[in-house]
Coordinates of C-alpha atoms and ligand atoms in Angstrom, one line a residue:
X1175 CA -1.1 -18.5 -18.4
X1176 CA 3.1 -19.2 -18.2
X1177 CA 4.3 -20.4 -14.4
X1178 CA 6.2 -17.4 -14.7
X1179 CA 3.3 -15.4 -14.8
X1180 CA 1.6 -17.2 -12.2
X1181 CA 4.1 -17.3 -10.3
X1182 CA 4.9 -12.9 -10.6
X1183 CA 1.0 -12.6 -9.4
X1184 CA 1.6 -14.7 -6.3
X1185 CA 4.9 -12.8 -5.3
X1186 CA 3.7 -9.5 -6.0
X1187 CA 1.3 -7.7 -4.0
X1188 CA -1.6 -6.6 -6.0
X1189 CA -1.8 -2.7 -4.9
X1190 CA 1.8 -3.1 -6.6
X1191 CA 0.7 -4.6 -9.7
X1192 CA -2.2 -2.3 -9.7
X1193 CA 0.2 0.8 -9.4
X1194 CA 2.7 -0.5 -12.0
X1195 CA 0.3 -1.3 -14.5
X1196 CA -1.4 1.9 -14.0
X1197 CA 1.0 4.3 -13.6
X1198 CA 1.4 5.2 -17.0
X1199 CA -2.4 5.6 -17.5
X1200 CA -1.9 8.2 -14.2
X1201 CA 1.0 9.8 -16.1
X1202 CA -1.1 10.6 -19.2
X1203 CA -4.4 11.9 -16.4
X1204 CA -1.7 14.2 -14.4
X1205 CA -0.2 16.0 -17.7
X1206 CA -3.1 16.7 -19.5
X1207 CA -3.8 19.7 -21.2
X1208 CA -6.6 20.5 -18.1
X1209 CA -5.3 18.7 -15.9
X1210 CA -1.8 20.2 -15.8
X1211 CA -3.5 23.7 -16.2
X1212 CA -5.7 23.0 -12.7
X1213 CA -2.7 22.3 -10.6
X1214 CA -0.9 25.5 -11.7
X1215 CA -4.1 27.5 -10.8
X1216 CA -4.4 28.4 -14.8
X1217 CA -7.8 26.6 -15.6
X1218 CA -11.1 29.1 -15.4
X1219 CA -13.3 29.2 -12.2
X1220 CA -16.0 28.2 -14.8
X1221 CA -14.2 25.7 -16.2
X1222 CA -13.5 24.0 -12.3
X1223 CA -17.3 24.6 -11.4
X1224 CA -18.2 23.0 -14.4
X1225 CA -16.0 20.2 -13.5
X1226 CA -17.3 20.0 -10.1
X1227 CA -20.7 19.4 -11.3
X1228 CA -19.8 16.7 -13.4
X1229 CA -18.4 15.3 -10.4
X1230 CA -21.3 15.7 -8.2
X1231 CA -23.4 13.0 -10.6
X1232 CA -20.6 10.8 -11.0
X1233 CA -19.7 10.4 -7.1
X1234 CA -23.7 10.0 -6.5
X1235 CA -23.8 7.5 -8.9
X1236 CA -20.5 5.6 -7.1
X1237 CA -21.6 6.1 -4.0
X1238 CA -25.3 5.0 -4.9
X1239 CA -24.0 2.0 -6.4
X1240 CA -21.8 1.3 -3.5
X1241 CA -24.5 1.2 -0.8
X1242 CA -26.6 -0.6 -3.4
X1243 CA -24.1 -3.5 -3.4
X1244 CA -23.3 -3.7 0.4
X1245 CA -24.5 -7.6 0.3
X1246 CA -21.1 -8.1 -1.5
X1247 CA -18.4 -8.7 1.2
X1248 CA -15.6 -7.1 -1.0
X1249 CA -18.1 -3.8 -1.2
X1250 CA -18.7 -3.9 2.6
X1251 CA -14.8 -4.4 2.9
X1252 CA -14.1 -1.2 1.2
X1253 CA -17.6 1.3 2.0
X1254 CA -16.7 4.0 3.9
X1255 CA -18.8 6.8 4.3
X1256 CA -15.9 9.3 5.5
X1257 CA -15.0 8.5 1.7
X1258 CA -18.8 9.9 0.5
X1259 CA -18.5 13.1 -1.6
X1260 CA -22.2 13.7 -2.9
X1261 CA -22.7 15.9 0.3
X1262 CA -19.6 17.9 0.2
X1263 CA -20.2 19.2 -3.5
X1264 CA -23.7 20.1 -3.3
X1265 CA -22.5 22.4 -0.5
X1266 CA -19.8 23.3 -2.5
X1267 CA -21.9 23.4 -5.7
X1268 CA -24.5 25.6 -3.8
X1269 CA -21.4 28.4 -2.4
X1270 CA -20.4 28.5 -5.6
X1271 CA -23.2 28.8 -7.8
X1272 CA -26.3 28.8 -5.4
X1273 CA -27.8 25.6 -6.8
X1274 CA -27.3 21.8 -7.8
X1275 CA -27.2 20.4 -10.8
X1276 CA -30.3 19.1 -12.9
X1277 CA -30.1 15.3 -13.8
X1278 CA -30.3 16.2 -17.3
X1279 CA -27.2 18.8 -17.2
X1280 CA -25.0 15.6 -17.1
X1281 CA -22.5 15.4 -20.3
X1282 CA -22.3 12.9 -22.6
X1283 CA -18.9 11.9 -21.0
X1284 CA -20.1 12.1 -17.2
X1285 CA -23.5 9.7 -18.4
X1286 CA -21.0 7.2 -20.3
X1287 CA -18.7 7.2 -16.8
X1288 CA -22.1 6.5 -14.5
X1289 CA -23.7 4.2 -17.5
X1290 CA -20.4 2.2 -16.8
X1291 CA -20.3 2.4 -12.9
X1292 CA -24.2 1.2 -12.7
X1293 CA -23.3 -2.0 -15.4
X1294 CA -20.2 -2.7 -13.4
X1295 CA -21.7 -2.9 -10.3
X1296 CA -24.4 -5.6 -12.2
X1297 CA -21.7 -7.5 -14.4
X1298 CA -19.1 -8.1 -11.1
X1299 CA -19.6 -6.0 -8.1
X1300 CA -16.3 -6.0 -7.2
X1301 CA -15.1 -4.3 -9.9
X1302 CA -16.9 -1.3 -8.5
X1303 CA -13.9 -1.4 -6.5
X1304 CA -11.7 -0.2 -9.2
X1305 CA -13.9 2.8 -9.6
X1306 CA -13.5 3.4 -5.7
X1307 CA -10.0 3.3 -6.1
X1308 CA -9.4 5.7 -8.6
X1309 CA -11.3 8.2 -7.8
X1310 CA -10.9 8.6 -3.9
X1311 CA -7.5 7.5 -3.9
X1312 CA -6.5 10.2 -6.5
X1313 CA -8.4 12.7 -4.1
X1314 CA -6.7 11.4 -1.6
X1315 CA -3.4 11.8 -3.4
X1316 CA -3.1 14.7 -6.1
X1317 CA -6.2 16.3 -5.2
X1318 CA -4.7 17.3 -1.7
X1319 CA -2.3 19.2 -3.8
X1320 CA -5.1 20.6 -6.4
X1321 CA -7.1 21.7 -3.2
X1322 CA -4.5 24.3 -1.8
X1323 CA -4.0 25.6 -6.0
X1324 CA -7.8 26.1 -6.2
X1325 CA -8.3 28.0 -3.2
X1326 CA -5.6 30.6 -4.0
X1327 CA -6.6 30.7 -7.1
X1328 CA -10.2 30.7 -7.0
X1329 CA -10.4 33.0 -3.3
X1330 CA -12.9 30.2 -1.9
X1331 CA -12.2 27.6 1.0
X1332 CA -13.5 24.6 2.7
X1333 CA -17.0 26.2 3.6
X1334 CA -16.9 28.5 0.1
X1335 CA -16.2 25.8 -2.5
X1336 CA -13.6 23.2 -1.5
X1337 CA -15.3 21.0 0.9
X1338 CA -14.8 18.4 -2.0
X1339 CA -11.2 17.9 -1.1
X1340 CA -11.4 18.1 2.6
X1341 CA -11.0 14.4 4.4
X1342 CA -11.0 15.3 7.8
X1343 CA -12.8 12.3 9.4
X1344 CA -9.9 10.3 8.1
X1345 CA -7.1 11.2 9.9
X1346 CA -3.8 10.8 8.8
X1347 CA -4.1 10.3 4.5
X1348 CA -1.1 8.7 4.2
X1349 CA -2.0 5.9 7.1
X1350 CA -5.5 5.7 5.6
X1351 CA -4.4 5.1 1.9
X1352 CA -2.1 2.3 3.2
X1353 CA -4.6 0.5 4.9
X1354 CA -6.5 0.9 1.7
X1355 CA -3.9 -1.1 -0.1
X1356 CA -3.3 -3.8 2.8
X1357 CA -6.9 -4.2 2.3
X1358 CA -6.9 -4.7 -1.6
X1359 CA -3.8 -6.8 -0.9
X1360 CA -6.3 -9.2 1.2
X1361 CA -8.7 -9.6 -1.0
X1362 CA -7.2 -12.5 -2.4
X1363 CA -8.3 -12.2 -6.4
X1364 CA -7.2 -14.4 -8.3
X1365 CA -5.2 -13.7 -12.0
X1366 CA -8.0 -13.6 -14.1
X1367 CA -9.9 -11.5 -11.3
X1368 CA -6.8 -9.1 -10.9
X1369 CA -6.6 -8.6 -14.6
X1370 CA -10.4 -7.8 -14.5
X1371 CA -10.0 -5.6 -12.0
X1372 CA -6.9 -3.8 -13.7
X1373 CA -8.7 -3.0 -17.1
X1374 CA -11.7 -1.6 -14.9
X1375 CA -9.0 0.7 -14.0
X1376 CA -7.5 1.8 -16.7
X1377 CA -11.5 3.0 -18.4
X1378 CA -11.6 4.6 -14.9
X1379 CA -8.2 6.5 -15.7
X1380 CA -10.0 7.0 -19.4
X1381 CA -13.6 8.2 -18.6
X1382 CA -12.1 11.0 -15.7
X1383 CA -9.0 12.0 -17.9
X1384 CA -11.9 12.6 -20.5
X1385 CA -14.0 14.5 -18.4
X1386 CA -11.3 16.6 -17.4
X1387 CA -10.6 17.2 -20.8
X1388 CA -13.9 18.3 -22.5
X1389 CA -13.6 21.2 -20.0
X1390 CA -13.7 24.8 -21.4
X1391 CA -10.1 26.0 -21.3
Ligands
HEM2336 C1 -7.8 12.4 -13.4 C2 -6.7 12.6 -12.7 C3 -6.1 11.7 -11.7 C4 -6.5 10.5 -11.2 C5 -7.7 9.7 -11.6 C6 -5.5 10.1 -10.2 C7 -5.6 8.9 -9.5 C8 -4.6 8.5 -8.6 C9 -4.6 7.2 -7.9 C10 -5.7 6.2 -8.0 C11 -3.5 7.2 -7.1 C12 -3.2 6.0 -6.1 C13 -2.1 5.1 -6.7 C14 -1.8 4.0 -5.8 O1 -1.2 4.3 -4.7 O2 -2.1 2.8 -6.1 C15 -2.8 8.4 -7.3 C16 -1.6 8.7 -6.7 C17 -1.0 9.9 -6.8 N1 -1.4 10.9 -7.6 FE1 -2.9 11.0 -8.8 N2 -4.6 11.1 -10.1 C18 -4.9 12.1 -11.0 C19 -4.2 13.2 -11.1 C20 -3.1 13.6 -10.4 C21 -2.5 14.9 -10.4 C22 -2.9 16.1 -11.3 C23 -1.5 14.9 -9.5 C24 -0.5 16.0 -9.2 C25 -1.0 17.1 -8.6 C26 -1.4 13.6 -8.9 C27 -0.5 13.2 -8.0 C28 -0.5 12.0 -7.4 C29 0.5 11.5 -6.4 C30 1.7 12.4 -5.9 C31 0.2 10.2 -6.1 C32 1.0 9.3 -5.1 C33 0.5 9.5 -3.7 C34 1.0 8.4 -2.8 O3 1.6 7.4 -3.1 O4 0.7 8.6 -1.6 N3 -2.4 12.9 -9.5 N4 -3.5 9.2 -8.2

């Protein structure tokens, strides 16, 4: 590593760094083909209920893994079970569709995300961190905006379908998704850990901009 380079990870805080090198990886998630269709209200009810149940085995798996690793003081850090999803989309999954998914209706994309969530979690704990972070925080961020496009699209609301995007025992988003970063900021990770961390990112960005896509259109 240059001085230089050490010397950019020092000054720079690392939810910067994160966001910098990842925004690009965020641009490609937020124009795809499905992507872009779901937040104009164009992709199929079918097509967002089967997303949804993808979703419900890849949050279970997260948040399985997360309470699995709570020994780890960077895990403890960031567990938050206002954060939890697995409840809110079986009730959403069971409005919709009036059941819950089988574990062996998981795609070959969803089983490849979980397969790389549970090896993760054994390989370096905190880099179940990076999973945490992309998924909640993108809830927490373009899926506030999703939520308001699928219910007029769709006709459904928080106790009808949506309770998926509903973070009410947070508060104030914006506050909460600071505090998120201060805390990541804290962490203290060193370069090579950052840059670990980062690339656990970016086949976080990868794996959900690929479930999006293998959607029905
Ligand atoms: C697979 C799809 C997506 C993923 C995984 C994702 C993930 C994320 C993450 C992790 C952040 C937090 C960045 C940070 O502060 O470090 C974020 C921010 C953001 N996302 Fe997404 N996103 C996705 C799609 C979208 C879409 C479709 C939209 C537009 C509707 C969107 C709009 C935003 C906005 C506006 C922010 C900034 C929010 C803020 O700074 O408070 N995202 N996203």
């Amino acid at each position: 590593m240059t001085t230089s380079t050490m010397a950019h990870d020092e000054v720079v805080p690392f939810s910067r760094q994160l966001w910098e090198s990842t925004a690009s990886a965020h641009g490609s998630a937020e124009t795809s083909t499905n992507m872009a269709k779901l937040v104009k209200g164009e992709l199929s009810r079918d097509a967002f209920i089967a997303m949804q149940r993808q979703l419900y085995f890849l949050y279970q798996t997260l948040e399985q893994e997360m309470a699995a690793n709570l020994d780890d003081p960077i895990i403890k850090a960031f567990h938050d079970e206002r954060l939890d999803r697995t409840a809110a989309l079986s009730a959403d999954l069971l409005a919709l569709t009036g059941e819950i998914p089988d574990a062996d209706e998981i795609d070959p994309v969803t089983a490849k995300f979980c397969e790389l969530i549970r090896s993760t979690a054994k390989e370096w704990a905190p880099a179940l961190i990076a999973h945490h972070y992309t998924l909640y925080l993108g809830d927490l961020s373009g899926g506030q905006q999703i939520r308001g496009v699928v219910e007029g699209a769709y006709g459904i609301g928080k106790e009808s379908g949506t309770a998926f995007f509903y973070f009410d025992e947070l508060g104030d988003l914006a506050e909460f998704k600071n505090q998120y970063r201060s805390a990541l900021d804290e962490i203290g990770f060193d370069a090579d850990q950052r840059k670990r961390f980062i690339e656990e990112v970016h086949a976080s960005y990868a794996l959900s901009s690929a479930l999006v896509a293998e959607l029905e259109l």
